[in-house]
XYZ file of C-alpha atoms in Angstrom:
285
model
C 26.511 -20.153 -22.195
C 25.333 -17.559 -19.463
C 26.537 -13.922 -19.519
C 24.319 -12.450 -17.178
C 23.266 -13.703 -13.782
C 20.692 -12.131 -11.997
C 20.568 -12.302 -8.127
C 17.315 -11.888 -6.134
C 18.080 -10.377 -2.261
C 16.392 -11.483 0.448
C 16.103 -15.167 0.806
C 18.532 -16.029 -1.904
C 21.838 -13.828 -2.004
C 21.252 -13.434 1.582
C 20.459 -15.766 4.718
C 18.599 -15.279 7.120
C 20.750 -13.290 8.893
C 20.834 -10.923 5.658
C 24.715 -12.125 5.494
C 26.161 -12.534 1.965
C 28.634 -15.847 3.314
C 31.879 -16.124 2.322
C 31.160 -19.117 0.101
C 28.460 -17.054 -2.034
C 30.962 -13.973 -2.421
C 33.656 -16.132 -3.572
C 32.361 -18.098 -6.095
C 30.317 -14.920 -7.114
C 33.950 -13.479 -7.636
C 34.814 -16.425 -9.775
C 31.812 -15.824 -12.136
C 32.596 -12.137 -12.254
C 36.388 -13.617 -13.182
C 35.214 -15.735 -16.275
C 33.357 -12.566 -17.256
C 30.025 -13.563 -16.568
C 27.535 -9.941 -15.583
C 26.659 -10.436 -12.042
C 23.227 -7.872 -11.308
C 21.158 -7.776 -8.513
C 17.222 -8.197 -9.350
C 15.791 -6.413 -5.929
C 12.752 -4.961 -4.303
C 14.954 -3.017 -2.292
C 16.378 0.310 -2.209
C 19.117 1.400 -4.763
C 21.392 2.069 -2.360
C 20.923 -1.225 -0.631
C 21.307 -2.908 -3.706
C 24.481 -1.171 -5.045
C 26.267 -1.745 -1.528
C 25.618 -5.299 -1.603
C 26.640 -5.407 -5.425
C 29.830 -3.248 -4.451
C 30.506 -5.841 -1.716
C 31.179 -8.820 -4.019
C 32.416 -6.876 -7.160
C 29.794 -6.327 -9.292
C 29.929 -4.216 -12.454
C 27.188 -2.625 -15.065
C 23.453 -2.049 -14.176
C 21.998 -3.184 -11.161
C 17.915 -3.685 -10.687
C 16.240 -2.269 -7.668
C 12.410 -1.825 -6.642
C 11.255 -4.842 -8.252
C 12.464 -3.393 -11.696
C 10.966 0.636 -11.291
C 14.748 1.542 -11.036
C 17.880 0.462 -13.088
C 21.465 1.812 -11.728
C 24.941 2.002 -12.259
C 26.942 -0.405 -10.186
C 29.872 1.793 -10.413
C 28.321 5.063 -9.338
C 24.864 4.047 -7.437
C 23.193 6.894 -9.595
C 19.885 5.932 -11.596
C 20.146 5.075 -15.489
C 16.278 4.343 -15.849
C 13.361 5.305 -13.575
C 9.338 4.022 -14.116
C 7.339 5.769 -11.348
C 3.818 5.519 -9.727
C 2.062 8.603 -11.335
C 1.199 10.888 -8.848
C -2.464 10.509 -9.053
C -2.382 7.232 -8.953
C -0.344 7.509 -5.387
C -2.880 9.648 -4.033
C -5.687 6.907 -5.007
C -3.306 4.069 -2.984
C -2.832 6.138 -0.079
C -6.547 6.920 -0.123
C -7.637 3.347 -0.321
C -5.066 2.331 2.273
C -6.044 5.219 5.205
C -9.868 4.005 4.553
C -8.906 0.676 4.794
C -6.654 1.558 8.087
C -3.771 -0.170 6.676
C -0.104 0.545 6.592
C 1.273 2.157 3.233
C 4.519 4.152 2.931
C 6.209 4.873 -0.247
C 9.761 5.052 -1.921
C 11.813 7.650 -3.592
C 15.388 6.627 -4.892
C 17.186 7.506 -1.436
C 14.109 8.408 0.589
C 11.341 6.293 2.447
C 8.366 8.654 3.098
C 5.655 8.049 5.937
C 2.963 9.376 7.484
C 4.228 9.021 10.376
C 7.260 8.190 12.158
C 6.934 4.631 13.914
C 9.604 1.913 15.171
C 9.239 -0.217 12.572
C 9.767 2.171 9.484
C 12.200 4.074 11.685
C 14.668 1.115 11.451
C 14.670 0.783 7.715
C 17.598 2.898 6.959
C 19.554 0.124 9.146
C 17.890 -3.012 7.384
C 19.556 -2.262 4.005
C 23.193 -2.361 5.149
C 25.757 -4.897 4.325
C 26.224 -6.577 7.838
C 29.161 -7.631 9.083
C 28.805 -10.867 11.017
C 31.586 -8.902 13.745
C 29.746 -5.930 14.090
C 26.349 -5.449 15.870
C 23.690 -3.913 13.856
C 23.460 -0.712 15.161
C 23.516 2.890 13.427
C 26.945 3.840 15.163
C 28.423 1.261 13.797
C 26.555 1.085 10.087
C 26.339 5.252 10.129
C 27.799 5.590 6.642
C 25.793 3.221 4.934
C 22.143 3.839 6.462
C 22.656 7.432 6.187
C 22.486 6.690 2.544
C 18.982 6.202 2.800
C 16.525 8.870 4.827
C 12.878 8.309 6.225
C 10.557 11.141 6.234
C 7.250 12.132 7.638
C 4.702 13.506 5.376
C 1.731 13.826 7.377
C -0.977 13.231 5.132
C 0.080 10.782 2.152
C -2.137 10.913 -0.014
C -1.444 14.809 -0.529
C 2.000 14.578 -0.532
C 1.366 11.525 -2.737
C -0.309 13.793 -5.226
C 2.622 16.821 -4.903
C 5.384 15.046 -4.531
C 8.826 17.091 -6.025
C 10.071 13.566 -6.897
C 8.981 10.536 -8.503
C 7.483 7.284 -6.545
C 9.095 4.414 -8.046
C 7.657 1.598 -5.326
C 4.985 1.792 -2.311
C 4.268 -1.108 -0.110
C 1.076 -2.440 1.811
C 1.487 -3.992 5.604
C -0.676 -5.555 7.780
C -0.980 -8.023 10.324
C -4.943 -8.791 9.100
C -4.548 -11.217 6.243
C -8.087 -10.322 5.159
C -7.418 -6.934 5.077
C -4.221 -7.531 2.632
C -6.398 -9.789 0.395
C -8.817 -7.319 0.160
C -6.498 -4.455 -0.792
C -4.456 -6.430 -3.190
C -7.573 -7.761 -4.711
C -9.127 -4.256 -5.078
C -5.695 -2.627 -6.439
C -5.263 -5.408 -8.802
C -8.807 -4.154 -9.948
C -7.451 -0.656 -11.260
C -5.547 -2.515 -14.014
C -3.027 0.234 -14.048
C -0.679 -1.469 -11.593
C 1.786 -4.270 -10.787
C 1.546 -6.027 -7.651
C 3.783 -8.509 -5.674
C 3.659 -10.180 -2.622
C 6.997 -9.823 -0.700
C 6.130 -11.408 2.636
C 3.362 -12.890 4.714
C 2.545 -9.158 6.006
C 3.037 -6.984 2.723
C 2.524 -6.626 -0.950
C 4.472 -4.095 -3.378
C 2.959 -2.016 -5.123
C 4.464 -0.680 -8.403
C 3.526 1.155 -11.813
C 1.904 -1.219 -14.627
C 4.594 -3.098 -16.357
C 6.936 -2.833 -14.105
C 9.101 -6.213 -13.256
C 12.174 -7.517 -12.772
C 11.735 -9.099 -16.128
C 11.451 -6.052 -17.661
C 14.344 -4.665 -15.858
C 15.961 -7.768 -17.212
C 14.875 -7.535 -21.190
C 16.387 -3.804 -20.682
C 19.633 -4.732 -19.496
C 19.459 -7.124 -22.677
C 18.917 -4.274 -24.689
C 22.070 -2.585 -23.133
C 24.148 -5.763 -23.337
C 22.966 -7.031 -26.510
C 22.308 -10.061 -24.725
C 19.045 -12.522 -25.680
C 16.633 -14.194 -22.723
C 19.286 -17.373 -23.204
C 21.844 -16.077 -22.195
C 20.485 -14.494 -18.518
C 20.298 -17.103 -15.528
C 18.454 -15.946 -12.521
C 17.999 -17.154 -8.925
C 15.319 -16.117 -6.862
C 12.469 -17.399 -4.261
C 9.778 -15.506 -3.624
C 6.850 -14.369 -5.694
C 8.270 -11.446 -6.855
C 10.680 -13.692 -8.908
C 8.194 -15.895 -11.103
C 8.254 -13.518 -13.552
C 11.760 -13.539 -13.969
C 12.656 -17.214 -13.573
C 10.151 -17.947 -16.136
C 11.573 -15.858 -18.766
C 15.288 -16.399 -17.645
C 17.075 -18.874 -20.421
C 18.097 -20.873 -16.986
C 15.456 -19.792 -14.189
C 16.739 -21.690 -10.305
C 14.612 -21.717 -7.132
C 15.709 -21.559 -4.033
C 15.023 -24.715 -1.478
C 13.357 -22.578 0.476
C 11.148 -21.129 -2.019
C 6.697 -21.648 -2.512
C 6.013 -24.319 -5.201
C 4.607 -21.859 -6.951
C 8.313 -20.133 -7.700
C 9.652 -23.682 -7.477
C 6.952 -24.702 -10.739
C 7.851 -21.449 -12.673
C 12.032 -22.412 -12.676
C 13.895 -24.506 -14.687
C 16.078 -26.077 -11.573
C 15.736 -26.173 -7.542
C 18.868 -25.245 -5.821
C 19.904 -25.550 -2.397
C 18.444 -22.959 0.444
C 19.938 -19.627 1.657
C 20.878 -21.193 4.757
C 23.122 -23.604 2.469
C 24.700 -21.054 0.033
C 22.227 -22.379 -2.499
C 23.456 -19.262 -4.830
C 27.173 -20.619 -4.526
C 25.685 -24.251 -5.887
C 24.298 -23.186 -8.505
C 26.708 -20.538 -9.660
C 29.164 -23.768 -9.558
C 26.831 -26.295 -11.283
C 25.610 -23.764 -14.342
C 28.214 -21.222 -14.753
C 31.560 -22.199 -13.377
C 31.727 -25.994 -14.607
Protein backbone atom coordinates (compact mmCIF):
# COMPACT_ATOMS: atom_id res chain seq x y z
CA UNK A 1 0.00 0.00 0.00
CA UNK A 2 3.05 2.39 0.74
CA UNK A 3 5.67 3.17 -1.95
CA UNK A 4 7.37 5.89 -0.45
CA UNK A 5 8.60 6.27 3.09
CA UNK A 6 9.85 9.34 4.25
CA UNK A 7 12.41 9.47 7.16
CA UNK A 8 12.85 12.54 9.41
CA UNK A 9 16.77 12.75 10.97
CA UNK A 10 17.36 13.73 14.15
CA UNK A 11 15.27 12.15 16.78
CA UNK A 12 13.76 9.54 14.57
CA UNK A 13 16.26 7.78 12.03
CA UNK A 14 18.79 8.58 14.54
CA UNK A 15 19.28 8.19 18.48
CA UNK A 16 20.57 10.11 20.51
CA UNK A 17 23.82 9.29 19.82
CA UNK A 18 23.02 10.31 16.03
CA UNK A 19 23.63 6.35 15.36
CA UNK A 20 21.44 4.79 12.61
CA UNK A 21 21.30 1.03 14.79
CA UNK A 22 21.65 -1.94 13.17
CA UNK A 23 18.01 -2.88 13.68
CA UNK A 24 16.75 0.43 11.79
CA UNK A 25 19.29 -0.20 8.78
CA UNK A 26 18.18 -3.65 8.39
CA UNK A 27 14.73 -3.58 8.24
CA UNK A 28 15.18 -0.25 6.23
CA UNK A 29 17.04 -2.69 3.76
CA UNK A 30 14.08 -4.97 3.77
CA UNK A 31 11.67 -2.14 2.72
CA UNK A 32 14.11 -0.97 0.09
CA UNK A 33 13.98 -5.02 -0.92
CA UNK A 34 10.09 -5.15 -1.42
CA UNK A 35 10.63 -1.99 -3.46
CA UNK A 36 9.26 0.42 -1.24
CA UNK A 37 11.22 4.41 -1.94
CA UNK A 38 13.07 5.02 1.18
CA UNK A 39 13.86 9.29 1.27
CA UNK A 40 15.11 11.21 3.89
CA UNK A 41 12.79 14.38 4.87
CA UNK A 42 15.74 16.61 6.68
CA UNK A 43 16.63 20.01 7.96
CA UNK A 44 20.04 19.14 7.45
CA UNK A 45 22.65 19.57 4.98
CA UNK A 46 22.54 17.68 1.57
CA UNK A 47 25.48 16.11 2.11
CA UNK A 48 24.53 14.91 5.53
CA UNK A 49 21.49 13.65 4.26
CA UNK A 50 22.79 11.74 1.17
CA UNK A 51 25.58 10.01 3.43
CA UNK A 52 23.13 8.79 5.79
CA UNK A 53 20.76 7.74 2.79
CA UNK A 54 23.95 6.09 1.09
CA UNK A 55 24.54 4.28 4.41
CA UNK A 56 21.37 2.14 4.38
CA UNK A 57 20.81 1.96 0.53
CA UNK A 58 18.67 4.44 -0.45
CA UNK A 59 17.78 5.29 -4.05
CA UNK A 60 15.89 8.39 -5.97
CA UNK A 61 15.47 11.93 -4.45
CA UNK A 62 16.35 12.71 -1.11
CA UNK A 63 14.85 16.00 0.90
CA UNK A 64 17.20 18.25 2.73
CA UNK A 65 16.76 21.81 4.47
CA UNK A 66 13.37 21.25 5.57
CA UNK A 67 12.28 20.84 1.82
CA UNK A 68 14.45 24.16 0.12
CA UNK A 69 16.60 21.35 -1.52
CA UNK A 70 15.67 18.04 -3.36
CA UNK A 71 18.78 15.66 -4.42
CA UNK A 72 19.83 12.73 -6.08
CA UNK A 73 20.57 9.85 -3.79
CA UNK A 74 22.84 8.41 -6.29
CA UNK A 75 25.00 11.42 -7.02
CA UNK A 76 24.42 13.95 -3.88
CA UNK A 77 24.01 16.76 -6.62
CA UNK A 78 20.79 19.09 -6.35
CA UNK A 79 17.63 18.32 -8.68
CA UNK A 80 15.49 21.29 -7.19
CA UNK A 81 16.58 24.36 -5.19
CA UNK A 82 13.92 27.19 -3.44
CA UNK A 83 16.17 29.87 -1.87
CA UNK A 84 15.84 32.84 0.61
CA UNK A 85 15.93 35.85 -1.85
CA UNK A 86 18.74 37.81 -1.20
CA UNK A 87 16.99 40.79 0.11
CA UNK A 88 15.11 39.08 2.18
CA UNK A 89 18.54 37.55 3.86
CA UNK A 90 19.84 40.86 4.35
CA UNK A 91 16.44 41.89 6.29
CA UNK A 92 17.03 38.46 8.69
CA UNK A 93 20.50 39.17 9.32
CA UNK A 94 19.56 42.77 10.05
CA UNK A 95 16.84 41.92 12.48
CA UNK A 96 19.01 39.26 14.09
CA UNK A 97 22.45 41.64 14.72
CA UNK A 98 19.83 44.32 16.29
CA UNK A 99 18.34 41.83 18.19
CA UNK A 100 22.02 40.41 19.24
CA UNK A 101 21.06 37.01 18.34
CA UNK A 102 22.81 34.20 16.61
CA UNK A 103 21.94 33.72 12.76
CA UNK A 104 24.15 31.90 10.23
CA UNK A 105 22.99 30.71 6.96
CA UNK A 106 23.26 27.68 4.47
CA UNK A 107 24.43 27.16 0.99
CA UNK A 108 24.23 23.52 -0.50
CA UNK A 109 27.86 22.50 0.82
CA UNK A 110 28.68 25.67 2.73
CA UNK A 111 27.66 27.05 6.29
CA UNK A 112 28.44 30.83 6.29
CA UNK A 113 29.05 32.95 9.59
CA UNK A 114 29.94 35.99 10.77
CA UNK A 115 32.22 34.80 12.62
CA UNK A 116 34.10 31.81 13.39
CA UNK A 117 33.05 30.36 16.95
CA UNK A 118 33.29 26.72 18.63
CA UNK A 119 30.03 25.90 18.22
CA UNK A 120 29.51 26.55 14.37
CA UNK A 121 33.12 25.46 13.95
CA UNK A 122 32.08 21.84 14.78
CA UNK A 123 29.26 21.56 12.33
CA UNK A 124 31.11 20.07 9.50
CA UNK A 125 31.69 17.05 12.12
CA UNK A 126 27.93 16.87 13.36
CA UNK A 127 26.64 15.71 9.93
CA UNK A 128 28.74 12.54 9.59
CA UNK A 129 27.58 9.03 9.71
CA UNK A 130 29.20 7.89 13.10
CA UNK A 131 30.53 4.85 13.65
CA UNK A 132 29.79 3.59 17.15
CA UNK A 133 33.94 2.25 16.95
CA UNK A 134 35.30 5.34 15.97
CA UNK A 135 35.57 8.57 18.08
CA UNK A 136 34.09 11.58 16.58
CA UNK A 137 36.86 13.42 15.61
CA UNK A 138 37.85 15.12 12.14
CA UNK A 139 40.93 12.68 11.64
CA UNK A 140 38.96 10.07 11.77
CA UNK A 141 35.55 11.50 9.86
CA UNK A 142 38.03 13.77 7.38
CA UNK A 143 36.33 12.58 4.21
CA UNK A 144 32.95 13.08 5.12
CA UNK A 145 33.03 16.59 7.05
CA UNK A 146 35.21 17.94 4.46
CA UNK A 147 32.14 17.61 2.38
CA UNK A 148 30.71 20.41 4.04
CA UNK A 149 32.83 23.93 4.66
CA UNK A 150 32.11 26.84 7.22
CA UNK A 151 32.97 30.27 6.25
CA UNK A 152 33.32 33.66 7.74
CA UNK A 153 31.61 36.49 6.14
CA UNK A 154 32.10 39.28 8.36
CA UNK A 155 29.15 41.26 8.03
CA UNK A 156 25.97 39.04 7.07
CA UNK A 157 23.70 40.96 6.19
CA UNK A 158 25.96 42.30 3.18
CA UNK A 159 27.11 39.20 2.17
CA UNK A 160 23.47 38.16 2.70
CA UNK A 161 22.48 40.67 0.09
CA UNK A 162 25.64 39.66 -2.53
CA UNK A 163 25.85 36.39 -2.10
CA UNK A 164 27.33 34.40 -5.57
CA UNK A 165 25.05 31.53 -4.43
CA UNK A 166 21.67 30.91 -3.34
CA UNK A 167 20.51 30.64 0.56
CA UNK A 168 18.32 27.76 0.73
CA UNK A 169 17.98 27.67 4.88
CA UNK A 170 19.22 30.17 7.80
CA UNK A 171 18.74 29.40 11.40
CA UNK A 172 18.08 31.55 14.66
CA UNK A 173 19.96 30.52 18.18
CA UNK A 174 19.73 31.67 21.42
CA UNK A 175 19.90 30.77 24.85
CA UNK A 176 17.09 33.78 25.78
CA UNK A 177 13.77 32.14 25.11
CA UNK A 178 12.23 35.62 24.97
CA UNK A 179 14.47 36.74 22.60
CA UNK A 180 13.59 33.60 20.16
CA UNK A 181 9.84 34.29 20.69
CA UNK A 182 10.27 37.62 19.80
CA UNK A 183 12.20 37.02 16.58
CA UNK A 184 10.09 34.19 15.41
CA UNK A 185 7.05 36.18 16.19
CA UNK A 186 8.33 39.27 14.28
CA UNK A 187 9.65 37.08 11.16
CA UNK A 188 6.47 35.25 11.05
CA UNK A 189 5.10 38.91 10.65
CA UNK A 190 6.81 39.45 7.10
CA UNK A 191 4.46 36.80 5.65
CA UNK A 192 7.04 35.99 3.08
CA UNK A 193 8.61 33.18 5.10
CA UNK A 194 8.40 29.66 6.58
CA UNK A 195 9.44 29.08 9.98
CA UNK A 196 10.16 25.96 12.17
CA UNK A 197 11.24 25.31 15.42
CA UNK A 198 14.05 22.66 15.45
CA UNK A 199 15.11 22.71 19.09
CA UNK A 200 14.63 24.42 22.41
CA UNK A 201 17.50 27.03 21.30
CA UNK A 202 16.70 27.60 17.46
CA UNK A 203 14.15 28.12 14.79
CA UNK A 204 14.71 27.63 10.85
CA UNK A 205 14.18 29.93 8.83
CA UNK A 206 13.25 29.21 5.16
CA UNK A 207 11.62 30.84 1.92
CA UNK A 208 7.60 30.98 1.92
CA UNK A 209 6.25 27.66 0.95
CA UNK A 210 8.87 25.83 1.61
CA UNK A 211 8.22 22.29 3.58
CA UNK A 212 8.92 18.99 3.70
CA UNK A 213 5.44 18.49 2.43
CA UNK A 214 6.11 20.22 -0.44
CA UNK A 215 9.30 18.46 -0.99
CA UNK A 216 7.07 15.47 -0.57
CA UNK A 217 4.01 16.41 -3.19
CA UNK A 218 7.20 16.99 -5.63
CA UNK A 219 8.68 13.75 -5.30
CA UNK A 220 4.93 12.61 -6.03
CA UNK A 221 5.05 14.45 -9.04
CA UNK A 222 8.34 12.61 -10.03
CA UNK A 223 7.05 9.22 -8.91
CA UNK A 224 3.61 9.52 -9.99
CA UNK A 225 2.78 8.62 -6.63
CA UNK A 226 -0.61 10.18 -4.70
CA UNK A 227 -0.45 11.52 -0.75
CA UNK A 228 -1.72 7.61 -0.02
CA UNK A 229 0.73 6.08 -0.96
CA UNK A 230 3.76 8.15 1.14
CA UNK A 231 4.21 7.09 4.94
CA UNK A 232 6.33 9.35 6.98
CA UNK A 233 7.95 9.24 10.44
CA UNK A 234 9.02 12.13 12.17
CA UNK A 235 9.01 14.03 15.76
CA UNK A 236 9.59 17.32 15.95
CA UNK A 237 7.74 20.37 14.75
CA UNK A 238 9.23 20.57 11.64
CA UNK A 239 7.33 17.30 10.76
CA UNK A 240 3.52 18.29 11.39
CA UNK A 241 3.27 19.36 8.16
CA UNK A 242 4.27 16.30 6.70
CA UNK A 243 2.65 13.70 8.96
CA UNK A 244 -0.52 15.43 8.42
CA UNK A 245 -0.57 15.17 4.78
CA UNK A 246 1.28 11.72 4.67
CA UNK A 247 -1.51 8.85 3.63
CA UNK A 248 0.07 7.07 6.97
CA UNK A 249 1.70 9.97 9.17
CA UNK A 250 3.76 8.02 12.68
CA UNK A 251 5.17 9.93 15.67
CA UNK A 252 7.85 9.15 17.41
CA UNK A 253 7.47 8.24 21.41
CA UNK A 254 9.52 10.80 22.04
CA UNK A 255 7.82 13.37 20.10
CA UNK A 256 5.50 16.95 21.56
CA UNK A 257 1.73 16.13 21.52
CA UNK A 258 1.47 18.52 19.23
CA UNK A 259 3.38 16.16 16.39
CA UNK A 260 1.88 13.23 18.29
CA UNK A 261 -2.03 14.97 17.50
CA UNK A 262 -1.08 15.76 13.82
CA UNK A 263 -0.10 11.66 13.01
CA UNK A 264 -2.09 8.95 12.25
CA UNK A 265 -0.04 6.36 14.71
CA UNK A 266 2.60 6.72 17.75
CA UNK A 267 5.54 4.52 17.36
CA UNK A 268 8.15 3.57 19.64
CA UNK A 269 11.17 6.21 20.55
CA UNK A 270 14.60 6.62 18.86
CA UNK A 271 16.17 5.11 21.72
CA UNK A 272 13.94 1.89 20.83
CA UNK A 273 14.37 1.74 16.99
CA UNK A 274 10.87 3.14 16.83
CA UNK A 275 11.58 3.58 12.84
CA UNK A 276 12.36 -0.31 12.65
CA UNK A 277 8.65 -0.88 14.42
CA UNK A 278 6.94 0.78 12.36
CA UNK A 279 8.63 -0.01 9.10
CA UNK A 280 7.67 -3.75 10.34
CA UNK A 281 4.05 -3.05 11.46
CA UNK A 282 2.98 -0.81 8.12
CA UNK A 283 5.21 -1.80 5.39
CA UNK A 284 6.83 -5.15 5.85
CA UNK A 285 3.73 -7.23 7.27
Amino acid sequence: MYRLLALDMDGTLLNRSKIITPAVRDTLQAAIRKRVNVTIASGRFPASVWLHARHVGMHGCLIAFNGAVILDAETGERVQGFPIRPETARRIAELAAEAGAYVHFYGYRTLFVEQMNEMNASWPLANVVVDPGRPLTYENYREQADLIQVKQTGDLAAFAEAASEPLYKATVISEDPELLIKLYDELRSWNELALTKTGQRRFDINADGISKRTALEALCRIYGMHAAEVAAIGDYDNDVDMLGWAGLGIAMANSSDRVKQAADAVTASNEEDGVAVAVRRYLLS
